PDB file of C-alpha atoms in Angstrom:
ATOM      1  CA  UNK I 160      87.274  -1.348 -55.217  1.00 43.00           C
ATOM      2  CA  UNK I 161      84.328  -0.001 -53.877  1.00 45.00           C
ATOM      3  CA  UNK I 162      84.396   3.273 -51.434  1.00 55.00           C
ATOM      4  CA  UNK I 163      81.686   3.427 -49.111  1.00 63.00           C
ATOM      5  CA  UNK I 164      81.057   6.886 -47.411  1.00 68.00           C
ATOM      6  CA  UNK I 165      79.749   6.889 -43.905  1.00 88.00           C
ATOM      7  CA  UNK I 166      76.427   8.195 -42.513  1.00 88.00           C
ATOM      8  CA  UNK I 167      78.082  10.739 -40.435  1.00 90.00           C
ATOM      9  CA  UNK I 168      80.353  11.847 -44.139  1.00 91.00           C
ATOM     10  CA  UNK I 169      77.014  11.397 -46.202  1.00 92.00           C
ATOM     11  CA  UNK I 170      74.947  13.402 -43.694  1.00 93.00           C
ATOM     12  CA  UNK I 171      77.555  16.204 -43.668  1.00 93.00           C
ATOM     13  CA  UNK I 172      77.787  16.192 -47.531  1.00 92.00           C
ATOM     14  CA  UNK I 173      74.271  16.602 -47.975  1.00 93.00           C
ATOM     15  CA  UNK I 174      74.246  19.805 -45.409  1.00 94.00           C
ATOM     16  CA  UNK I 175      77.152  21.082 -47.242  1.00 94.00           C
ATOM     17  CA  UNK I 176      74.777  21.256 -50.693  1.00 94.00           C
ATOM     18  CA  UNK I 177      71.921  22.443 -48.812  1.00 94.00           C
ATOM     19  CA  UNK I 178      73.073  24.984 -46.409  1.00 94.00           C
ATOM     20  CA  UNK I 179      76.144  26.044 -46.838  1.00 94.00           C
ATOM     21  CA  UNK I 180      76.684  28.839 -44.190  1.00 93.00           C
ATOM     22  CA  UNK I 181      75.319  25.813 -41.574  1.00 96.00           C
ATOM     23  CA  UNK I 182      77.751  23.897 -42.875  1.00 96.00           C
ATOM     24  CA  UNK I 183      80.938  25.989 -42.127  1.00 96.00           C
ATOM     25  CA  UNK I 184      79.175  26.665 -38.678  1.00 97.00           C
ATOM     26  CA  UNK I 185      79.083  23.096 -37.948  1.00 96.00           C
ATOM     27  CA  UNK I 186      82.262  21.901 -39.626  1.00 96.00           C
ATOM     28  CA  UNK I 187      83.902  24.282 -37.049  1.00 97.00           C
ATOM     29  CA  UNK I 188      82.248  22.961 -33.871  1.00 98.00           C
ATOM     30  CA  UNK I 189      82.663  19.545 -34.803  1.00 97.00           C
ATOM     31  CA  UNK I 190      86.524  19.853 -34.842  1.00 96.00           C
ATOM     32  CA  UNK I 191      86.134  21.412 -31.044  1.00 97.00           C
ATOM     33  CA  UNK I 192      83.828  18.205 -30.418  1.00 97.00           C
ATOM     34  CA  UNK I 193      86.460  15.567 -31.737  1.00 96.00           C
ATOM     35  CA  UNK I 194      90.206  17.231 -30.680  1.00 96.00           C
ATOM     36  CA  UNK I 195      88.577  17.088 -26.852  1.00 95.00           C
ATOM     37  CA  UNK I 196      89.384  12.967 -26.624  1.00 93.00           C
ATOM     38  CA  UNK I 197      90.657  10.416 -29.272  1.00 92.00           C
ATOM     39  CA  UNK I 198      87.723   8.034 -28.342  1.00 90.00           C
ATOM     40  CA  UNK I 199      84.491   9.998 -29.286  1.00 94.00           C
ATOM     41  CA  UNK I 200      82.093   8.425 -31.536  1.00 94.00           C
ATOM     42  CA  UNK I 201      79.984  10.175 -33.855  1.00 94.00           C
ATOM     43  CA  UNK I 202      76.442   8.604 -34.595  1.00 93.00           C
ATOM     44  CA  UNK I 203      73.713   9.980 -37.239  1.00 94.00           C
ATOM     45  CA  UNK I 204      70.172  10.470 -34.882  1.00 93.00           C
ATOM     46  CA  UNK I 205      66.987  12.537 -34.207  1.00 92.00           C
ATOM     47  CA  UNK I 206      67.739  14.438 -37.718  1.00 92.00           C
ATOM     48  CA  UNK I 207      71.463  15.262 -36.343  1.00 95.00           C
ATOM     49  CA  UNK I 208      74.550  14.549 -34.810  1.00 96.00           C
ATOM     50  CA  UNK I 209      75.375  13.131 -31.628  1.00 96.00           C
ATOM     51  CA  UNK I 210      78.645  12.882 -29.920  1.00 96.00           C
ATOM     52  CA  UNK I 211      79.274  10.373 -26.874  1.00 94.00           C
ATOM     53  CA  UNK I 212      82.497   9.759 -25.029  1.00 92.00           C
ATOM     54  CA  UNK I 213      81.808   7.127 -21.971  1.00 83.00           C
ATOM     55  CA  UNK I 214      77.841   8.378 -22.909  1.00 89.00           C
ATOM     56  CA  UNK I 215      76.340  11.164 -25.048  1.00 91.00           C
ATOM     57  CA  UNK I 216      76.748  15.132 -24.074  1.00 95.00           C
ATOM     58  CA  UNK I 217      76.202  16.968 -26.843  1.00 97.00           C
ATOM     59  CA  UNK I 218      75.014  16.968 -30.233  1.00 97.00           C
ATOM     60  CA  UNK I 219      74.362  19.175 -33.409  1.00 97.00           C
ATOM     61  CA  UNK I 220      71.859  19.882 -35.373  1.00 97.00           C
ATOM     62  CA  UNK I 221      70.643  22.223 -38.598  1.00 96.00           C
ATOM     63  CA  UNK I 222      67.574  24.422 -39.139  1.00 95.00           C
ATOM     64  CA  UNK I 223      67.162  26.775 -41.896  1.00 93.00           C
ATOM     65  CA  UNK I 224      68.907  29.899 -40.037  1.00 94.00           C
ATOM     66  CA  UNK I 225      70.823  28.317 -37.715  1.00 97.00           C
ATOM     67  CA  UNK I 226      72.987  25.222 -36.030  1.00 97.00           C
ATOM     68  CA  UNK I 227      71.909  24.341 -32.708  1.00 98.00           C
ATOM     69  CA  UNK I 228      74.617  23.089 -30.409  1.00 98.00           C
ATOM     70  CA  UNK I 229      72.376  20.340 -27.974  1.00 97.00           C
ATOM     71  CA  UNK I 230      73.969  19.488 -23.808  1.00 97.00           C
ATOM     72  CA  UNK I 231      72.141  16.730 -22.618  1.00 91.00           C
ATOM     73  CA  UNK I 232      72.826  17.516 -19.241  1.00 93.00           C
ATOM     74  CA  UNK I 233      73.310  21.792 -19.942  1.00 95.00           C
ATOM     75  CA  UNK I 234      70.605  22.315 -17.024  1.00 95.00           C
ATOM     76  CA  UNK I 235      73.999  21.420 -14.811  1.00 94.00           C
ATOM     77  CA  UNK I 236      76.644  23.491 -16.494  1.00 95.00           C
ATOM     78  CA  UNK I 237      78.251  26.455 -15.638  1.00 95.00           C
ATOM     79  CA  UNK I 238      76.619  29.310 -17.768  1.00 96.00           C
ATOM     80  CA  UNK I 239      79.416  32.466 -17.350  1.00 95.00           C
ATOM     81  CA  UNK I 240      78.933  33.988 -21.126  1.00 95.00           C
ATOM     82  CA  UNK I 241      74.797  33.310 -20.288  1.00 96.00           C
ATOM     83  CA  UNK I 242      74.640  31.820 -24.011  1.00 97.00           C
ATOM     84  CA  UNK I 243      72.665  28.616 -22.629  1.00 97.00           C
ATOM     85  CA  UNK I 244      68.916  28.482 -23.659  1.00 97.00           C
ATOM     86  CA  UNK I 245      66.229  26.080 -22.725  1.00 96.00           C
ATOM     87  CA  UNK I 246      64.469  25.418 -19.846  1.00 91.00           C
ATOM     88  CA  UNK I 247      64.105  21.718 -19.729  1.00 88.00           C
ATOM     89  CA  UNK I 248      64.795  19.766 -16.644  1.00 93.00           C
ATOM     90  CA  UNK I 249      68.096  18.788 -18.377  1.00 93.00           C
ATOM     91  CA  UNK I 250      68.820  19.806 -21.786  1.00 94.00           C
ATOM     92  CA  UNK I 251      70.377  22.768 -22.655  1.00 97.00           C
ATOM     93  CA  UNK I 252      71.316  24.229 -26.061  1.00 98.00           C
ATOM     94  CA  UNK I 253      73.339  27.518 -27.895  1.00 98.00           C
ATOM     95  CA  UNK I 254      71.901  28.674 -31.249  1.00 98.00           C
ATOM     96  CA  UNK I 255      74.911  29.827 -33.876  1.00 98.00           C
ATOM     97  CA  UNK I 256      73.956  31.885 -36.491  1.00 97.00           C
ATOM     98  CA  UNK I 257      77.213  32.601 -37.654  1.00 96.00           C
ATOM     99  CA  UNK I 258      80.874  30.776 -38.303  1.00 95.00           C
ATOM    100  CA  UNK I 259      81.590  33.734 -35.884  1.00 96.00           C
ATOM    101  CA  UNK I 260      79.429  33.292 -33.204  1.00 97.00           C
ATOM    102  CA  UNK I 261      81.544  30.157 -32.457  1.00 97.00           C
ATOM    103  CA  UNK I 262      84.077  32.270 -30.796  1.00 96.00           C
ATOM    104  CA  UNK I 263      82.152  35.032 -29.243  1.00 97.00           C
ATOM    105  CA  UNK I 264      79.806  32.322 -27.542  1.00 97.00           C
ATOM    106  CA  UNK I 265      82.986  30.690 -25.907  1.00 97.00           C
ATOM    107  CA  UNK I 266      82.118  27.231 -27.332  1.00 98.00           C
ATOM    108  CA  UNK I 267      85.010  25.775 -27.066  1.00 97.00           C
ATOM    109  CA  UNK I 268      84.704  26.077 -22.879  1.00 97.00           C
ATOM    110  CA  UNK I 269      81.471  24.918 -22.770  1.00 97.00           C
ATOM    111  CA  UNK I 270      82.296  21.987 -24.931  1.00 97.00           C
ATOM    112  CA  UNK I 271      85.286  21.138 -22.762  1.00 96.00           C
ATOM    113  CA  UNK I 272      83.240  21.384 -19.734  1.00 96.00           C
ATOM    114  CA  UNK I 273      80.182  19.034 -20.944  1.00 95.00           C
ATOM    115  CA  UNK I 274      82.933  16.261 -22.285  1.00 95.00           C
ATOM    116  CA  UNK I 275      84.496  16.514 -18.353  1.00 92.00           C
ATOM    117  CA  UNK I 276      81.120  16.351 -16.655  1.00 89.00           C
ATOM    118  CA  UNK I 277      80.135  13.314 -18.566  1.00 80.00           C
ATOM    119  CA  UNK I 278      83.290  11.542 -17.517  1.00 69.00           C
ATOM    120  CA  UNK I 279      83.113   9.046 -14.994  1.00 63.00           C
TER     121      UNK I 279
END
């Protein structure tokens, strides 16, 4: 019996060898990304992680200091905790640092609000 591990599960393994403080960081966000609907779908691009419902709003994605938490449409969300950086005409993104920042940048809320403005 063979077990086959998926890109998304090989991907995260290899993160979790190489940088394991970005690991816990985006271990935690991706449980916020997946408990928002049963159907999202995970896919392995662009170096990270994207996450689509009826079409793609956010994905993550590791650098040596920090995980970057990626809106494709961020330019149109709500900004109250002013966490959002970028200044594309549509992207938008929140650097993490920390497993704690996860919390103190409220992104749980903006999560929620990116998965209901990409609803139909």
């Amino acid at each position: 019996m063979s077990h086959t591990v998926s890109r998304t599960q090989q991907w995260l393994l290899d993160i979790g060898q190489q940088q394991p403080a970005q690991h816990a960081i985006l271990l935690a966000v991706r449980q916020h990304i997946l408990a928002l609907a049963p159907g999202i779908q995970e896919d392995i691009k662009y170096g990270g992680i994207l996450f689509a419902d009826q079409q793609p709003f956010c994905g993550l994605f590791v650098y040596r200091a920090h995980v970057s938490l990626e809106f494709s449409a961020g330019a149109a969300l709500a900004d109250p905790h002013q966490v959002l950086e970028g200044s594309g005409k549509l992207r938008r993104h929140i650097k993490l640092h920390s497993l704690d920042e996860v919390g103190r940048k409220q992104v749980a809320a903006y999560l929620q609000a990116a998965w209901q403005q990409q609803a139909p």
